[in-house]
CSV table of C-alpha atoms and ligand atoms in Angstrom, one decimal:
chain,number,residue,atom,x,y,z
D,1,UNK,CA,30.4,72.5,-69.2
D,2,UNK,CA,28.0,73.0,-66.3
D,3,UNK,CA,29.5,73.6,-62.8
D,4,UNK,CA,27.9,70.4,-61.5
D,5,UNK,CA,29.6,68.3,-64.2
D,6,UNK,CA,33.0,69.9,-63.4
D,7,UNK,CA,32.5,69.1,-59.7
D,8,UNK,CA,31.5,65.5,-60.5
D,9,UNK,CA,34.8,65.1,-62.4
D,10,UNK,CA,36.8,66.6,-59.5
D,11,UNK,CA,35.1,64.1,-57.2
D,12,UNK,CA,36.0,61.2,-59.4
D,13,UNK,CA,39.6,62.3,-59.5
D,14,UNK,CA,39.7,62.7,-55.8
D,15,UNK,CA,38.2,59.3,-55.2
D,16,UNK,CA,41.0,57.8,-57.3
D,17,UNK,CA,43.6,59.5,-54.9
D,18,UNK,CA,42.3,57.4,-52.0
D,19,UNK,CA,43.9,54.4,-53.7
D,20,UNK,CA,47.3,56.1,-53.1
D,21,UNK,CA,47.0,56.0,-49.3
D,22,UNK,CA,48.8,52.7,-49.1
D,23,UNK,CA,51.9,54.1,-50.8
D,24,UNK,CA,52.2,57.1,-48.4
D,25,UNK,CA,54.8,56.5,-45.6
D,26,UNK,CA,53.1,55.4,-42.3
D,27,UNK,CA,53.9,58.7,-40.4
D,28,UNK,CA,52.3,60.9,-43.1
D,29,UNK,CA,49.3,58.6,-43.8
D,30,UNK,CA,46.8,60.2,-41.4
D,31,UNK,CA,47.6,63.7,-42.5
D,32,UNK,CA,47.2,62.7,-46.1
D,33,UNK,CA,43.8,61.0,-45.3
D,34,UNK,CA,42.6,64.1,-43.4
D,35,UNK,CA,43.5,66.3,-46.4
D,36,UNK,CA,41.6,64.1,-48.8
D,37,UNK,CA,38.5,64.0,-46.6
D,38,UNK,CA,38.6,67.8,-46.2
D,39,UNK,CA,38.7,68.3,-50.0
D,40,UNK,CA,36.0,65.7,-50.5
D,41,UNK,CA,33.6,67.4,-48.1
D,42,UNK,CA,34.3,70.8,-49.8
D,43,UNK,CA,33.5,69.3,-53.2
D,44,UNK,CA,30.3,67.7,-51.9
D,45,UNK,CA,29.2,71.0,-50.4
D,46,UNK,CA,29.7,72.9,-53.7
D,47,UNK,CA,27.8,70.1,-55.5
D,48,UNK,CA,24.9,70.6,-53.1
D,49,UNK,CA,24.9,74.3,-53.7
D,50,UNK,CA,25.1,73.9,-57.5
D,51,UNK,CA,22.1,71.5,-57.3
D,52,UNK,CA,20.0,73.9,-55.3
D,53,UNK,CA,20.9,76.8,-57.7
D,54,UNK,CA,19.8,74.6,-60.6
D,55,UNK,CA,16.4,74.2,-59.0
D,56,UNK,CA,16.0,77.9,-58.5
D,57,UNK,CA,15.9,78.6,-62.2
D,58,UNK,CA,12.6,80.4,-63.1
D,59,UNK,CA,10.5,78.3,-65.4
D,60,UNK,CA,7.9,80.2,-67.4
D,61,UNK,CA,4.4,79.1,-66.4
D,62,UNK,CA,2.7,77.0,-69.1
D,63,UNK,CA,-0.9,77.5,-69.9
D,64,UNK,CA,-2.0,74.0,-70.8
D,65,UNK,CA,-5.4,75.4,-72.0
D,66,UNK,CA,-3.8,77.7,-74.6
D,67,UNK,CA,-4.7,76.7,-78.2
D,68,UNK,CA,-1.1,76.7,-79.4
D,69,UNK,CA,2.0,74.6,-79.1
D,70,UNK,CA,3.0,74.4,-75.4
D,71,UNK,CA,6.4,76.0,-75.6
D,72,UNK,CA,5.6,78.7,-78.2
D,73,UNK,CA,5.4,82.3,-77.0
D,74,UNK,CA,1.7,82.9,-76.5
D,75,UNK,CA,0.4,85.4,-79.1
D,76,UNK,CA,-1.0,88.6,-77.7
D,77,UNK,CA,-4.4,87.9,-79.1
D,78,UNK,CA,-5.1,85.4,-76.4
D,79,UNK,CA,-4.4,87.8,-73.6
D,80,UNK,CA,-6.7,90.5,-74.7
D,81,UNK,CA,-9.5,90.0,-72.1
D,82,UNK,CA,-8.9,87.6,-69.2
D,83,UNK,CA,-12.6,87.6,-67.9
D,84,UNK,CA,-13.7,88.2,-64.4
D,85,UNK,CA,-16.3,87.1,-61.9
D,86,UNK,CA,-19.9,88.1,-62.7
D,87,UNK,CA,-20.9,91.1,-60.5
D,88,UNK,CA,-23.9,89.2,-59.3
D,89,UNK,CA,-21.8,86.4,-58.0
D,90,UNK,CA,-19.4,88.8,-56.3
D,91,UNK,CA,-22.4,90.4,-54.5
D,92,UNK,CA,-23.8,87.0,-53.7
D,93,UNK,CA,-20.6,86.1,-51.9
D,94,UNK,CA,-20.8,89.4,-49.9
D,95,UNK,CA,-24.5,88.7,-48.9
D,96,UNK,CA,-23.6,85.2,-47.7
D,97,UNK,CA,-20.6,86.4,-45.9
D,98,UNK,CA,-22.6,88.9,-43.9
D,99,UNK,CA,-25.1,86.2,-42.8
D,100,UNK,CA,-22.3,83.8,-42.0
D,101,UNK,CA,-20.7,86.3,-39.7
D,102,UNK,CA,-24.0,86.5,-37.9
D,103,UNK,CA,-23.9,82.7,-37.4
D,104,UNK,CA,-26.2,81.5,-40.1
D,105,UNK,CA,-25.5,78.2,-41.9
D,106,UNK,CA,-25.8,78.2,-45.7
D,107,UNK,CA,-27.8,75.7,-47.7
D,108,UNK,CA,-28.0,76.0,-51.5
D,109,UNK,CA,-31.3,76.0,-53.3
D,110,UNK,CA,-32.0,73.9,-56.4
D,111,UNK,CA,-33.0,74.6,-60.0
D,112,UNK,CA,-35.9,72.1,-60.3
D,113,UNK,CA,-38.5,71.4,-57.6
D,114,UNK,CA,-42.0,70.0,-57.2
D,115,UNK,CA,-45.6,71.1,-56.4
D,116,UNK,CA,-45.2,70.0,-52.8
D,117,UNK,CA,-42.2,72.1,-51.9
D,118,UNK,CA,-43.4,75.1,-54.1
D,119,UNK,CA,-46.9,75.2,-52.5
D,120,UNK,CA,-48.2,72.5,-50.2
D,121,UNK,CA,-45.4,72.5,-47.7
D,122,UNK,CA,-45.8,76.3,-47.5
D,123,UNK,CA,-49.4,76.2,-46.5
D,124,UNK,CA,-50.9,77.3,-49.9
D,125,UNK,CA,-54.4,75.8,-49.9
D,126,UNK,CA,-55.1,73.5,-52.8
D,127,UNK,CA,-56.5,75.4,-55.8
D,128,UNK,CA,-55.9,78.7,-54.0
D,129,UNK,CA,-55.5,81.7,-56.3
D,130,UNK,CA,-52.3,82.7,-54.4
D,131,UNK,CA,-50.6,79.9,-56.3
D,132,UNK,CA,-51.2,81.8,-59.5
D,133,UNK,CA,-49.4,84.8,-58.1
D,134,UNK,CA,-46.1,83.1,-58.5
D,135,UNK,CA,-46.2,82.7,-62.3
D,136,UNK,CA,-44.5,79.4,-62.2
D,137,UNK,CA,-42.9,77.6,-65.2
D,138,UNK,CA,-43.6,73.9,-65.4
D,139,UNK,CA,-41.9,71.1,-67.2
D,140,UNK,CA,-43.9,68.5,-69.2
D,141,UNK,CA,-43.5,66.2,-66.3
D,142,UNK,CA,-45.1,68.8,-63.9
D,143,UNK,CA,-41.9,69.8,-62.2
D,144,UNK,CA,-41.3,73.4,-61.2
D,145,UNK,CA,-38.2,75.6,-61.6
D,146,UNK,CA,-38.6,77.3,-58.2
D,147,UNK,CA,-40.3,80.7,-58.3
D,148,UNK,CA,-38.8,81.6,-54.9
D,149,UNK,CA,-36.2,80.2,-52.4
D,150,UNK,CA,-39.0,79.5,-49.9
D,151,UNK,CA,-39.3,76.1,-51.6
D,152,UNK,CA,-36.3,75.1,-49.4
D,153,UNK,CA,-38.0,76.0,-46.1
D,154,UNK,CA,-39.5,72.6,-45.5
D,155,UNK,CA,-36.2,70.8,-46.3
D,156,UNK,CA,-34.2,73.1,-44.0
D,157,UNK,CA,-36.7,72.7,-41.1
D,158,UNK,CA,-36.6,68.9,-41.4
D,159,UNK,CA,-32.8,68.7,-41.8
D,160,UNK,CA,-32.1,71.0,-38.8
D,161,UNK,CA,-35.0,70.1,-36.4
D,162,UNK,CA,-32.8,67.9,-34.2
D,163,UNK,CA,-30.8,71.0,-33.2
D,164,UNK,CA,-34.0,72.2,-31.5
D,165,UNK,CA,-34.4,69.1,-29.4
D,166,UNK,CA,-30.7,69.6,-28.3
D,167,UNK,CA,-31.6,73.1,-27.0
D,168,UNK,CA,-30.2,74.9,-30.0
D,169,UNK,CA,-31.9,76.9,-32.7
D,170,UNK,CA,-32.2,76.7,-36.5
D,171,UNK,CA,-30.4,79.6,-38.3
D,172,UNK,CA,-30.0,79.0,-42.0
D,173,UNK,CA,-29.9,81.2,-45.2
D,174,UNK,CA,-30.6,79.8,-48.6
D,175,UNK,CA,-29.2,81.5,-51.7
D,176,UNK,CA,-30.6,80.4,-55.1
D,177,UNK,CA,-31.7,81.1,-58.6
D,178,UNK,CA,-35.4,81.5,-59.2
D,179,UNK,CA,-37.7,81.6,-62.3
D,180,UNK,CA,-41.0,83.3,-63.1
D,181,UNK,CA,-43.0,83.3,-66.2
D,182,UNK,CA,-43.8,87.0,-66.3
D,183,UNK,CA,-43.5,89.9,-68.7
D,184,UNK,CA,-39.9,91.1,-68.8
D,185,UNK,CA,-39.1,94.8,-68.4
D,186,UNK,CA,-36.5,97.0,-66.8
D,187,UNK,CA,-37.5,95.8,-63.3
D,188,UNK,CA,-38.7,92.3,-64.0
D,189,UNK,CA,-36.6,89.3,-65.2
D,190,UNK,CA,-37.8,85.7,-65.8
D,191,UNK,CA,-34.6,84.5,-64.1
D,192,UNK,CA,-33.2,86.2,-61.0
D,193,UNK,CA,-31.7,85.4,-57.6
D,194,UNK,CA,-33.1,85.4,-54.1
D,195,UNK,CA,-31.8,84.7,-50.6
D,196,UNK,CA,-34.0,83.1,-48.0
D,197,UNK,CA,-33.6,83.2,-44.2
D,198,UNK,CA,-35.0,80.8,-41.7
D,199,UNK,CA,-34.8,81.1,-37.9
D,200,UNK,CA,-36.5,78.9,-35.3
D,201,UNK,CA,-36.1,78.7,-31.5
D,202,UNK,CA,-38.2,78.4,-28.4
D,203,UNK,CA,-38.6,82.1,-27.8
D,204,UNK,CA,-37.7,84.2,-30.9
D,205,UNK,CA,-39.6,87.4,-31.7
D,206,UNK,CA,-40.4,89.6,-34.6
D,207,UNK,CA,-38.2,92.2,-33.0
D,208,UNK,CA,-35.2,90.0,-33.4
D,209,UNK,CA,-36.1,89.4,-37.0
D,210,UNK,CA,-36.2,93.2,-37.7
D,211,UNK,CA,-32.9,93.5,-35.9
D,212,UNK,CA,-31.3,90.9,-38.1
D,213,UNK,CA,-32.6,92.4,-41.3
D,214,UNK,CA,-31.6,96.0,-40.3
D,215,UNK,CA,-28.1,94.7,-39.4
D,216,UNK,CA,-27.9,92.9,-42.8
D,217,UNK,CA,-28.9,95.9,-44.9
D,218,UNK,CA,-26.7,98.3,-42.9
D,219,UNK,CA,-23.7,96.0,-43.4
D,220,UNK,CA,-24.5,95.5,-47.1
D,221,UNK,CA,-24.8,99.2,-47.8
D,222,UNK,CA,-22.1,100.2,-45.3
D,223,UNK,CA,-24.2,102.8,-43.6
D,224,UNK,CA,-27.0,103.4,-41.1
D,225,UNK,CA,-30.5,103.1,-42.7
D,226,UNK,CA,-34.1,104.0,-42.0
D,227,UNK,CA,-36.3,101.0,-42.2
D,228,UNK,CA,-40.1,100.6,-42.4
D,229,UNK,CA,-42.5,97.7,-42.6
D,230,UNK,CA,-46.0,97.3,-43.8
D,231,UNK,CA,-48.5,94.4,-43.6
D,232,UNK,CA,-48.2,91.8,-46.3
D,233,UNK,CA,-49.7,88.5,-47.2
D,234,UNK,CA,-47.9,85.2,-47.6
D,235,UNK,CA,-49.6,81.9,-46.8
D,236,UNK,CA,-46.5,80.6,-45.0
D,237,UNK,CA,-46.1,83.5,-42.5
D,238,UNK,CA,-48.5,84.9,-40.0
D,239,UNK,CA,-48.3,87.8,-39.5
D,240,UNK,CA,-46.6,88.7,-42.8
D,241,UNK,CA,-44.7,91.9,-43.5
D,242,UNK,CA,-43.0,93.8,-46.3
D,243,UNK,CA,-39.7,95.2,-45.3
D,244,UNK,CA,-38.5,98.5,-46.7
D,245,UNK,CA,-35.4,100.6,-46.5
D,246,UNK,CA,-35.1,104.3,-47.2
D,247,UNK,CA,-33.0,104.8,-50.3
D,248,UNK,CA,-29.7,106.3,-49.0
D,249,UNK,CA,-28.8,109.8,-50.1
D,250,UNK,CA,-25.4,108.5,-51.2
D,251,UNK,CA,-27.3,106.3,-53.7
D,252,UNK,CA,-29.4,109.1,-55.1
D,253,UNK,CA,-32.4,108.7,-52.6
D,254,UNK,CA,-34.5,111.5,-51.3
D,255,UNK,CA,-36.2,111.6,-47.9
D,256,UNK,CA,-39.2,109.4,-47.7
D,257,UNK,CA,-38.0,107.3,-50.7
D,258,UNK,CA,-38.8,103.9,-49.3
D,259,UNK,CA,-38.0,100.7,-51.4
D,260,UNK,CA,-39.5,97.3,-50.7
D,261,UNK,CA,-36.6,94.9,-50.2
D,262,UNK,CA,-38.2,91.6,-49.1
D,263,UNK,CA,-41.1,89.7,-47.6
D,264,UNK,CA,-40.9,88.3,-44.1
D,265,UNK,CA,-42.9,87.2,-41.1
D,266,UNK,CA,-43.4,84.7,-38.3
D,267,UNK,CA,-43.5,81.1,-39.8
D,268,UNK,CA,-47.0,79.8,-39.9
D,269,UNK,CA,-47.7,77.0,-37.4
D,270,UNK,CA,-48.8,74.7,-40.2
D,271,UNK,CA,-45.4,75.1,-41.9
D,272,UNK,CA,-43.6,74.1,-38.7
D,273,UNK,CA,-46.1,71.2,-38.1
D,274,UNK,CA,-45.7,69.8,-41.6
D,275,UNK,CA,-41.9,69.7,-41.0
D,276,UNK,CA,-42.4,67.8,-37.7
D,277,UNK,CA,-41.8,70.8,-35.4
D,278,UNK,CA,-44.3,71.5,-32.6
D,279,UNK,CA,-45.6,75.1,-33.0
D,280,UNK,CA,-46.8,75.0,-29.4
D,281,UNK,CA,-43.1,74.9,-28.3
D,282,UNK,CA,-41.1,76.5,-31.1
D,283,UNK,CA,-41.5,79.7,-33.0
D,284,UNK,CA,-39.8,80.9,-36.1
D,285,UNK,CA,-39.4,83.7,-38.6
D,286,UNK,CA,-38.4,83.7,-42.2
D,287,UNK,CA,-37.7,86.2,-45.0
D,288,UNK,CA,-36.9,86.1,-48.6
D,289,UNK,CA,-35.9,88.8,-51.1
D,290,UNK,CA,-34.2,89.4,-54.5
D,291,UNK,CA,-30.4,89.8,-54.8
D,292,UNK,CA,-30.6,91.6,-58.1
D,293,UNK,CA,-32.6,94.4,-56.6
D,294,UNK,CA,-29.9,94.9,-53.9
D,295,UNK,CA,-27.2,95.0,-56.5
D,296,UNK,CA,-29.1,97.4,-58.8
D,297,UNK,CA,-29.5,99.8,-55.9
D,298,UNK,CA,-25.8,99.5,-54.9
D,299,UNK,CA,-24.5,100.2,-58.4
D,300,UNK,CA,-27.3,102.5,-59.7
D,301,UNK,CA,-28.3,100.0,-62.4
D,302,UNK,CA,-31.4,101.1,-64.3
D,303,UNK,CA,-32.2,97.9,-66.0
D,304,UNK,CA,-32.3,94.4,-64.4
D,305,UNK,CA,-31.9,92.8,-67.9
D,306,UNK,CA,-28.2,93.7,-68.0
D,307,UNK,CA,-27.5,91.2,-65.3
D,308,UNK,CA,-28.4,88.1,-67.3
D,309,UNK,CA,-27.5,89.6,-70.7
D,310,UNK,CA,-23.9,88.4,-71.0
D,311,UNK,CA,-23.1,91.8,-72.5
D,312,UNK,CA,-19.4,92.2,-72.2
D,313,UNK,CA,-19.4,96.0,-72.3
D,314,UNK,CA,-21.6,95.9,-69.2
D,315,UNK,CA,-19.6,93.2,-67.4
D,316,UNK,CA,-16.2,94.9,-68.1
D,317,UNK,CA,-17.4,97.9,-66.0
D,318,UNK,CA,-17.0,95.7,-62.8
R,1,DAH,N1,-41.1,83.9,-51.1
R,1,DAH,C1,-41.6,85.2,-51.1
R,1,DAH,C2,-41.6,85.8,-52.5
R,1,DAH,O1,-40.7,85.4,-53.3
R,1,DAH,C3,-40.9,86.1,-50.1
R,1,DAH,C4,-41.0,85.7,-48.7
R,1,DAH,C5,-42.0,86.2,-47.9
R,1,DAH,C6,-40.1,84.8,-48.2
R,1,DAH,C7,-42.2,85.9,-46.6
R,1,DAH,C8,-40.3,84.4,-46.8
R,1,DAH,C9,-41.3,85.0,-46.1
R,1,DAH,O2,-39.5,83.5,-46.2
R,1,DAH,O3,-41.4,84.6,-44.8
R,1,DAH,O4,-42.4,86.6,-52.8
């Protein structure tokens, strides 16, 4: 019998004894009552302890997703490989965390967009050849899976512009998946990831932008880096730059080995104007670059195609 059941019986017996009080001589009655009460509280204490001990019993966790009867021992075959987070997603979280620590908000990009956000809102002139440079896919309805995270700039500027009127600034990063219809090889994928940055205030400068980017890359690669810029062309920034870092020695780089990491520049006045921000009062800078490239350098990956391959031998290395 369980301890708790024994105690319940004892309590029942004891309760029966209370009926005898009336037969006890008057001078002994209070002592008799006190003794019964003491025994009763002792039994109740032990019952409480027994109840708690019963709750402490370790119950084996039940995997309700396991394809077998719930209380059966799970065969070893199901515990062979538990799976893990994809390395790109782990790195994505790291990238976002660095920007968040610098005070940036995060807005997610989308997987389907339109001609206006892909081009018009970014100051691409109609029919301009620069539109072809983005190798966009199109759906039959004419929608566009975004070829860069810059498609979100217009939305971010509009959603945050009230902060400017309140004396604040816009500081947002936009991570997202992007798509390009181009020939696939070891350094080009049709599907990859980018992170965009947008900053607007009354008096921001290109120097601040370079400071933020340097800080980001040094945090990401956990070391001091040499950086370099060269002029670039993007319709949505003026001036536009390409931002490079010198490949660190610890990652197999030699002196003078500069790698282009992203495009950036001061936001074109037309882009601000289209989002309802007065370019006579406010200035901004923006940047955007591939996450895959960052990760490939960090882990010495030679072929970008591994990242989207779903190849378990590759994924198990992380
Ligand atoms: N969207 C550009 C690309 O994918 C990169 C870029 C350049 C983003 C300049 C920006 C920028 O925000 O200001 O090639």
